Amino acid sequence: MQNNEQNEPQKVETTEKTEKRRTGNVLLAVILAAVIIASGVFIAKFASSSSNGNESESEKTTLSADEKTTGSALKNENEISQSGSGFPLSFSSNDIVDIEAVGSDVYVVSNEILFCISSSGKLLFSHVLNYSEPVIKSNGNYGIVFDRLSGKYVIISKKKVVHEGQSENASQILTAQVSSDGSYAIASRSNESACILTYYDKNGKEKFSWACTKDHIVSVAISSGGRELACAALSASDGEIETKVYLLDIYSDETEFEYTVKGTAGIDIRFASSSKLMLLCSDRRLLIGSKGEGSIESTEEYSSSLLNSFSDKDGYSATLTSKFGSFGGYEIKNYSPDNSVNYVFETDSKVTDVLCSGKKTYILTESELICVNSFGKEGKRKKLEAAGLGMCLSSGTVYYYSLGNLYKD
């Protein structure tokens, strides 16, 4: 990790990314009152746009007109220009919302601009967003960045924006997901039902649409073959919150599968296999068989309400909860795709983000990055150059951001 004693970024005490994912004791009440109408609990990541650059040190990146006017905020701590390289990178707007890896590059999202940064710290391109509530999600070489309020979105891949669009009737986007082949699904508000789920191919052509009559979708998953969609939706019955799980075949008008989980709020849903779904909830993690009438095959309850979580492309997950009986400690669990717990790691440091790659877990605190090996033992602990708000993993390297700066471990 590089040192920068001359221009240390100001320490911040809150984490926008963590707060977006936070689902503590207020979740049930908030979801019933507002979140159930407006959005999902953990909504993550994706991106946008123009002009190619390459990794050669001898070739400079050409800046677009937008980059010259609003994108020129990017500079590194040694006043190197946008075509220069090196970490950390400073964004003068000080409004980084999130970061995410797409392919081998890191995308930095602010309300106004999307930046694509190479592993060497080089600006590859930028794209003007002007979003109110941007969210980014990724899957392999593709990503999606969407604005919850306006319904606008961009699909990104290979250092450029490959498609730009807007939800039906410019409705608010509840959540979205992208597949590794570039197809994507968007759940948005609807005038004729609670919400509508629309699935598009990689060129932005609509392939499937499904109206969710009474429930509000908070998470969507796309099967590896692209034929099935799974979604988790929130509703209430007799004053109790419940999560509906739906499995849809894009070539059929009938719902393939429907299952209700009472007394909990679903947060994230994924395909664990061709016949099983993994549902992450506010207080438990469920493995659900999706054939026939469905059944819960495995349940793992948390020691306290979920604060944060991350799932990798292979189905491994890391969850963050408060340590039971502790006023300041945290408990991080690493799960296998079959819902078994690989290990539990505890820390008294204030955790702002977690992620995993298989059985390895990375824990970001306000002052340190803690790496936990596949046996659940602390591998290394590094001091941060600034208060860490969130992180991503690209090609085995951790990147983290503070209020207006991007760092590379």
XYZ file of C-alpha atoms in Angstrom:
409
model
C 0.000 0.000 0.000
C 1.378 3.421 -0.880
C 1.957 6.186 1.635
C 0.784 9.757 1.289
C 1.699 11.960 4.206
C 1.410 15.271 2.361
C -2.255 15.174 1.491
C -4.036 12.718 3.729
C -7.788 12.704 3.011
C -10.061 13.830 5.794
C -11.406 11.050 7.999
C -15.135 10.481 7.806
C -17.370 8.815 10.376
C -20.211 7.462 8.259
C -20.327 5.006 5.403
C -22.768 5.561 2.575
C -22.125 2.146 1.090
C -22.572 0.364 4.401
C -25.723 2.297 5.177
C -27.173 1.233 1.832
C -26.696 -2.370 2.797
C -27.619 -1.998 6.456
C -30.576 -4.063 7.614
C -30.634 -3.921 11.412
C -33.558 -3.801 13.776
C -35.196 -0.955 11.883
C -35.530 -3.074 8.755
C -38.929 -4.563 9.453
C -40.563 -1.258 10.264
C -38.844 0.655 7.478
C -39.633 -1.922 4.845
C -43.288 -2.049 5.802
C -43.546 1.728 5.742
C -41.290 2.888 2.920
C -38.662 0.506 1.595
C -41.328 -1.956 0.517
C -42.620 0.773 -1.779
C -39.435 2.424 -2.834
C -36.495 0.042 -3.114
C -34.588 -3.057 -1.969
C -32.245 -3.187 0.997
C -28.881 -4.037 -0.527
C -28.654 -2.618 -3.944
C -25.359 -2.709 -5.659
C -23.471 -2.025 -8.753
C -22.821 -1.121 -12.446
C -21.710 1.350 -15.010
C -21.298 3.376 -18.183
C -19.377 4.760 -21.086
C -17.310 6.150 -23.898
C -13.930 6.099 -25.568
C -11.176 3.478 -25.270
C -7.778 3.776 -23.675
C -4.938 1.287 -23.401
C -2.476 0.317 -20.730
C 0.619 1.498 -22.623
C 2.614 4.117 -20.724
C 3.585 5.797 -23.987
C 0.054 6.358 -25.290
C -2.138 9.100 -23.786
C -5.878 8.743 -23.319
C -7.942 11.175 -25.400
C -10.494 13.060 -23.333
C -14.042 13.662 -24.529
C -15.718 17.061 -24.292
C -17.641 15.916 -21.229
C -14.439 14.786 -19.548
C -12.767 18.116 -20.238
C -15.627 20.046 -18.647
C -16.894 17.941 -15.743
C -14.594 14.929 -15.786
C -11.439 16.931 -15.211
C -11.966 16.577 -11.470
C -9.787 13.468 -11.488
C -6.164 13.897 -10.484
C -3.655 11.956 -8.436
C -1.956 13.180 -5.331
C 1.121 14.335 -7.291
C -1.015 16.435 -9.671
C -0.554 13.862 -12.461
C -3.007 14.445 -15.312
C -5.892 12.120 -16.131
C -3.735 10.256 -18.637
C -1.123 9.629 -15.957
C -1.029 6.635 -13.647
C -0.580 5.809 -10.004
C -2.494 5.431 -6.763
C -4.056 6.941 -4.784
C -6.372 8.870 -7.083
C -8.197 11.930 -5.821
C -11.649 13.017 -7.001
C -12.158 16.692 -6.194
C -15.950 16.353 -6.101
C -15.594 14.268 -2.901
C -18.786 12.359 -3.631
C -17.781 8.793 -4.466
C -20.894 6.644 -4.065
C -19.423 3.216 -4.791
C -16.755 1.283 -6.651
C -16.963 -2.042 -8.495
C -14.755 -4.289 -10.616
C -15.856 -4.955 -14.199
C -13.413 -7.242 -15.951
C -9.925 -6.191 -14.860
C -10.852 -2.532 -14.374
C -12.331 -0.598 -11.467
C -15.338 1.671 -11.971
C -15.803 4.636 -9.670
C -19.341 6.005 -9.403
C -20.315 9.476 -8.279
C -23.657 11.184 -8.759
C -22.365 13.115 -11.741
C -19.730 10.954 -13.433
C -18.677 7.349 -13.968
C -14.913 6.736 -14.177
C -13.135 3.641 -15.504
C -9.705 3.133 -13.914
C -7.068 0.587 -14.955
C -5.085 -1.544 -12.529
C -2.173 0.879 -12.947
C -4.293 3.865 -11.945
C -4.872 5.182 -15.446
C -8.133 6.861 -16.446
C -9.477 4.812 -19.370
C -12.704 6.736 -19.892
C -15.385 8.701 -18.112
C -19.097 9.099 -18.736
C -21.419 11.827 -17.477
C -24.328 10.409 -15.464
C -26.057 13.220 -13.540
C -27.933 10.629 -11.465
C -29.699 11.279 -8.170
C -29.283 7.816 -6.604
C -26.760 5.793 -8.646
C -26.213 2.074 -8.033
C -23.603 -0.134 -9.707
C -23.611 -3.930 -10.112
C -21.322 -6.227 -12.062
C -20.903 -9.782 -13.278
C -17.648 -10.742 -14.970
C -16.981 -8.448 -17.919
C -20.332 -6.646 -17.754
C -21.839 -4.104 -15.415
C -24.917 -1.942 -15.009
C -25.196 1.496 -13.434
C -28.724 2.726 -12.800
C -30.457 5.671 -11.192
C -33.216 4.595 -8.839
C -35.214 7.803 -9.235
C -35.095 8.588 -12.977
C -34.963 4.993 -14.225
C -31.970 5.759 -16.441
C -29.212 3.173 -16.790
C -26.078 2.257 -18.730
C -24.541 -1.139 -19.530
C -20.753 -1.223 -19.567
C -18.173 -3.698 -20.850
C -14.653 -3.656 -22.229
C -13.903 -0.100 -21.157
C -16.953 1.475 -22.766
C -20.693 1.951 -22.547
C -22.359 -0.657 -24.734
C -25.963 0.398 -24.155
C -27.859 3.262 -22.555
C -31.556 3.173 -21.703
C -34.379 3.973 -19.301
C -36.976 1.878 -17.509
C -40.509 1.612 -18.859
C -42.346 4.932 -18.464
C -39.224 6.308 -16.780
C -40.354 4.582 -13.590
C -38.250 4.298 -10.449
C -35.929 1.293 -10.514
C -36.230 -0.960 -7.463
C -33.321 -3.223 -8.353
C -31.474 -4.625 -11.361
C -29.042 -7.393 -12.254
C -26.684 -8.188 -15.121
C -25.525 -11.563 -16.406
C -22.021 -12.545 -17.429
C -23.210 -12.650 -21.057
C -24.445 -9.042 -20.953
C -28.181 -9.711 -20.656
C -29.846 -7.860 -17.816
C -33.053 -7.566 -15.789
C -34.679 -4.456 -14.323
C -37.433 -4.343 -11.691
C -39.228 -0.998 -11.695
C -42.368 0.639 -10.341
C -45.514 0.276 -12.420
C -48.842 2.104 -12.680
C -50.711 -1.145 -13.287
C -49.146 -3.385 -10.645
C -46.797 -3.144 -7.667
C -43.822 -3.462 -9.995
C -42.731 -4.967 -13.297
C -39.715 -7.134 -14.100
C -38.241 -6.755 -17.583
C -35.461 -8.873 -19.072
C -33.288 -7.680 -21.986
C -30.622 -9.255 -24.166
C -27.147 -7.717 -24.310
C -28.239 -5.349 -27.090
C -31.057 -3.903 -24.999
C -33.859 -5.766 -26.784
C -36.718 -6.813 -24.507
C -37.054 -10.594 -24.185
C -39.477 -11.012 -21.280
C -41.760 -8.976 -19.043
C -43.623 -10.002 -15.892
C -45.929 -7.975 -13.657
C -45.589 -8.552 -9.919
C -49.107 -7.704 -8.815
C -48.858 -7.042 -5.075
C -45.253 -7.548 -4.000
C -42.208 -5.312 -4.321
C -39.116 -6.913 -5.846
C -35.871 -6.316 -3.941
C -33.505 -8.753 -5.676
C -33.222 -10.496 -9.057
C -31.029 -13.366 -10.235
C -30.413 -14.607 -13.790
C -29.648 -18.297 -14.391
C -26.407 -19.263 -16.103
C -28.253 -20.203 -19.288
C -30.374 -17.065 -19.234
C -33.654 -18.966 -19.429
C -34.787 -18.557 -15.819
C -35.144 -15.539 -13.570
C -35.509 -15.709 -9.793
C -36.688 -12.805 -7.703
C -37.290 -12.051 -4.045
C -40.185 -9.711 -3.271
C -41.466 -8.184 -0.039
C -45.045 -8.066 1.150
C -47.030 -8.273 4.389
C -49.760 -10.560 5.666
C -51.732 -10.079 8.897
C -49.292 -7.381 9.965
C -46.268 -9.656 9.475
C -43.612 -9.111 6.863
C -42.968 -11.955 4.425
C -40.766 -12.687 1.441
C -42.109 -14.188 -1.767
C -39.685 -16.146 -3.944
C -40.580 -16.497 -7.629
C -38.948 -18.576 -10.350
C -39.804 -17.534 -13.914
C -39.184 -19.136 -17.299
C -38.799 -16.421 -19.927
C -40.457 -18.696 -22.520
C -43.539 -19.330 -20.408
C -46.478 -17.182 -19.299
C -46.894 -19.216 -16.114
C -44.928 -18.745 -12.913
C -42.688 -21.785 -12.671
C -42.300 -21.660 -8.894
C -43.551 -19.614 -5.954
C -42.574 -19.934 -2.315
C -43.380 -17.820 0.754
C -41.029 -17.298 3.699
C -42.848 -15.693 6.619
C -41.463 -13.372 9.273
C -38.329 -12.204 7.477
C -37.212 -9.692 4.871
C -35.384 -11.051 1.832
C -32.358 -9.059 0.713
C -30.533 -11.013 -1.973
C -31.381 -14.064 -4.086
C -29.052 -16.222 -6.189
C -29.006 -19.501 -8.082
C -27.089 -21.975 -5.925
C -27.534 -24.619 -8.651
C -29.994 -25.476 -11.418
C -32.452 -26.749 -8.800
C -31.685 -24.643 -5.719
C -31.955 -20.988 -4.770
C -30.020 -19.167 -2.077
C -32.024 -16.492 -0.248
C -30.230 -14.055 2.013
C -32.564 -12.474 4.588
C -32.315 -9.961 7.383
C -31.996 -12.667 10.049
C -31.200 -15.912 8.233
C -29.785 -17.560 5.119
C -31.923 -20.140 3.314
C -31.236 -22.810 0.719
C -34.509 -23.454 -1.124
C -35.291 -26.306 -3.490
C -37.053 -24.858 -6.542
C -38.709 -27.991 -7.919
C -42.298 -29.024 -7.265
C -43.893 -27.043 -4.454
C -40.499 -26.096 -3.062
C -38.959 -26.695 0.336
C -36.370 -25.156 2.611
C -33.413 -27.521 2.528
C -31.150 -25.603 4.887
C -31.475 -22.673 7.274
C -28.630 -20.800 8.941
C -29.695 -18.104 11.400
C -27.508 -15.141 12.356
C -26.649 -14.316 15.939
C -28.089 -10.806 15.393
C -29.573 -8.723 12.572
C -27.563 -8.587 9.360
C -25.499 -5.417 8.908
C -23.717 -6.168 5.638
C -23.074 -9.034 3.236
C -21.317 -10.041 0.027
C -21.658 -13.029 -2.313
C -19.141 -13.954 -5.004
C -19.858 -15.450 -8.424
C -19.337 -19.016 -7.147
C -21.916 -18.760 -4.359
C -19.616 -18.185 -1.389
C -20.811 -15.476 0.988
C -19.568 -13.307 3.822
C -21.997 -11.839 6.358
C -21.477 -9.178 8.988
C -23.445 -9.040 12.236
C -22.879 -7.582 15.692
C -21.211 -9.997 18.082
C -23.850 -11.498 20.346
C -23.714 -9.972 23.818
C -21.173 -7.352 22.734
C -21.588 -3.578 22.572
C -18.873 -3.009 19.982
C -17.699 -6.291 18.514
C -18.492 -7.779 15.100
C -18.906 -11.307 13.787
C -18.061 -12.239 10.195
C -19.154 -15.618 8.803
C -17.950 -17.221 5.597
C -20.447 -19.580 3.893
C -20.124 -22.229 1.196
C -22.732 -22.509 -1.599
C -24.432 -25.380 0.300
C -25.135 -22.976 3.201
C -22.575 -24.526 5.533
C -20.440 -22.202 7.672
C -16.736 -22.408 6.859
C -15.646 -20.299 9.815
C -16.539 -17.407 12.103
C -14.132 -14.485 12.530
C -14.536 -11.846 15.246
C -13.154 -8.331 15.548
C -13.683 -5.382 17.879
C -12.832 -2.850 15.149
C -15.698 -0.957 13.511
C -16.331 -2.744 10.206
C -17.493 -0.715 7.200
C -17.477 -3.390 4.472
C -16.876 -7.095 3.831
C -16.271 -9.173 0.732
C -15.069 -12.668 -0.059
C -13.460 -14.723 -2.788
C -14.252 -18.332 -2.067
C -13.210 -19.089 1.503
C -11.047 -15.981 1.757
C -12.642 -12.962 3.419
C -11.629 -9.309 3.360
C -12.761 -6.984 6.143
C -12.585 -3.204 5.832
C -12.598 -1.177 9.031
C -12.280 2.573 9.492
C -8.522 2.231 9.832
C -7.422 -1.225 8.606
C -7.861 -3.879 5.939
C -7.962 -7.360 7.477
C -7.425 -10.414 5.281
C -8.725 -13.757 6.565
C -7.429 -16.959 4.961
C -9.489 -19.982 3.938
C -8.994 -21.515 7.409
C -10.509 -18.516 9.160
C -7.180 -17.224 10.452
C -6.001 -13.661 10.137
C -3.532 -13.550 7.258
C -2.473 -9.936 7.251
C -3.616 -6.586 8.602
C -2.772 -3.312 6.856
C -3.208 0.241 8.005
C -5.322 2.368 5.680
C -4.206 5.718 4.309
C -7.706 7.121 4.921
C -10.952 6.033 6.547
C -12.294 3.194 4.388
C -15.923 3.436 3.234
C -16.156 0.525 0.818
C -14.094 -1.815 -1.335
C -14.063 -4.143 -4.322
C -11.866 -7.019 -5.492
C -10.380 -7.035 -8.994
C -8.035 -9.789 -10.206
C -7.147 -10.672 -6.620
C -6.355 -7.069 -5.624
C -8.384 -5.053 -3.125
C -9.329 -1.475 -3.960
C -10.984 0.752 -1.388
C -12.306 4.286 -1.320
C -12.676 7.116 1.136
C -14.887 10.168 0.669
C -13.044 11.392 -2.432
C -10.106 9.054 -2.977
C -9.426 5.634 -4.501
C -6.700 3.412 -3.078
C -5.078 0.141 -4.127
C -3.878 -2.385 -1.587
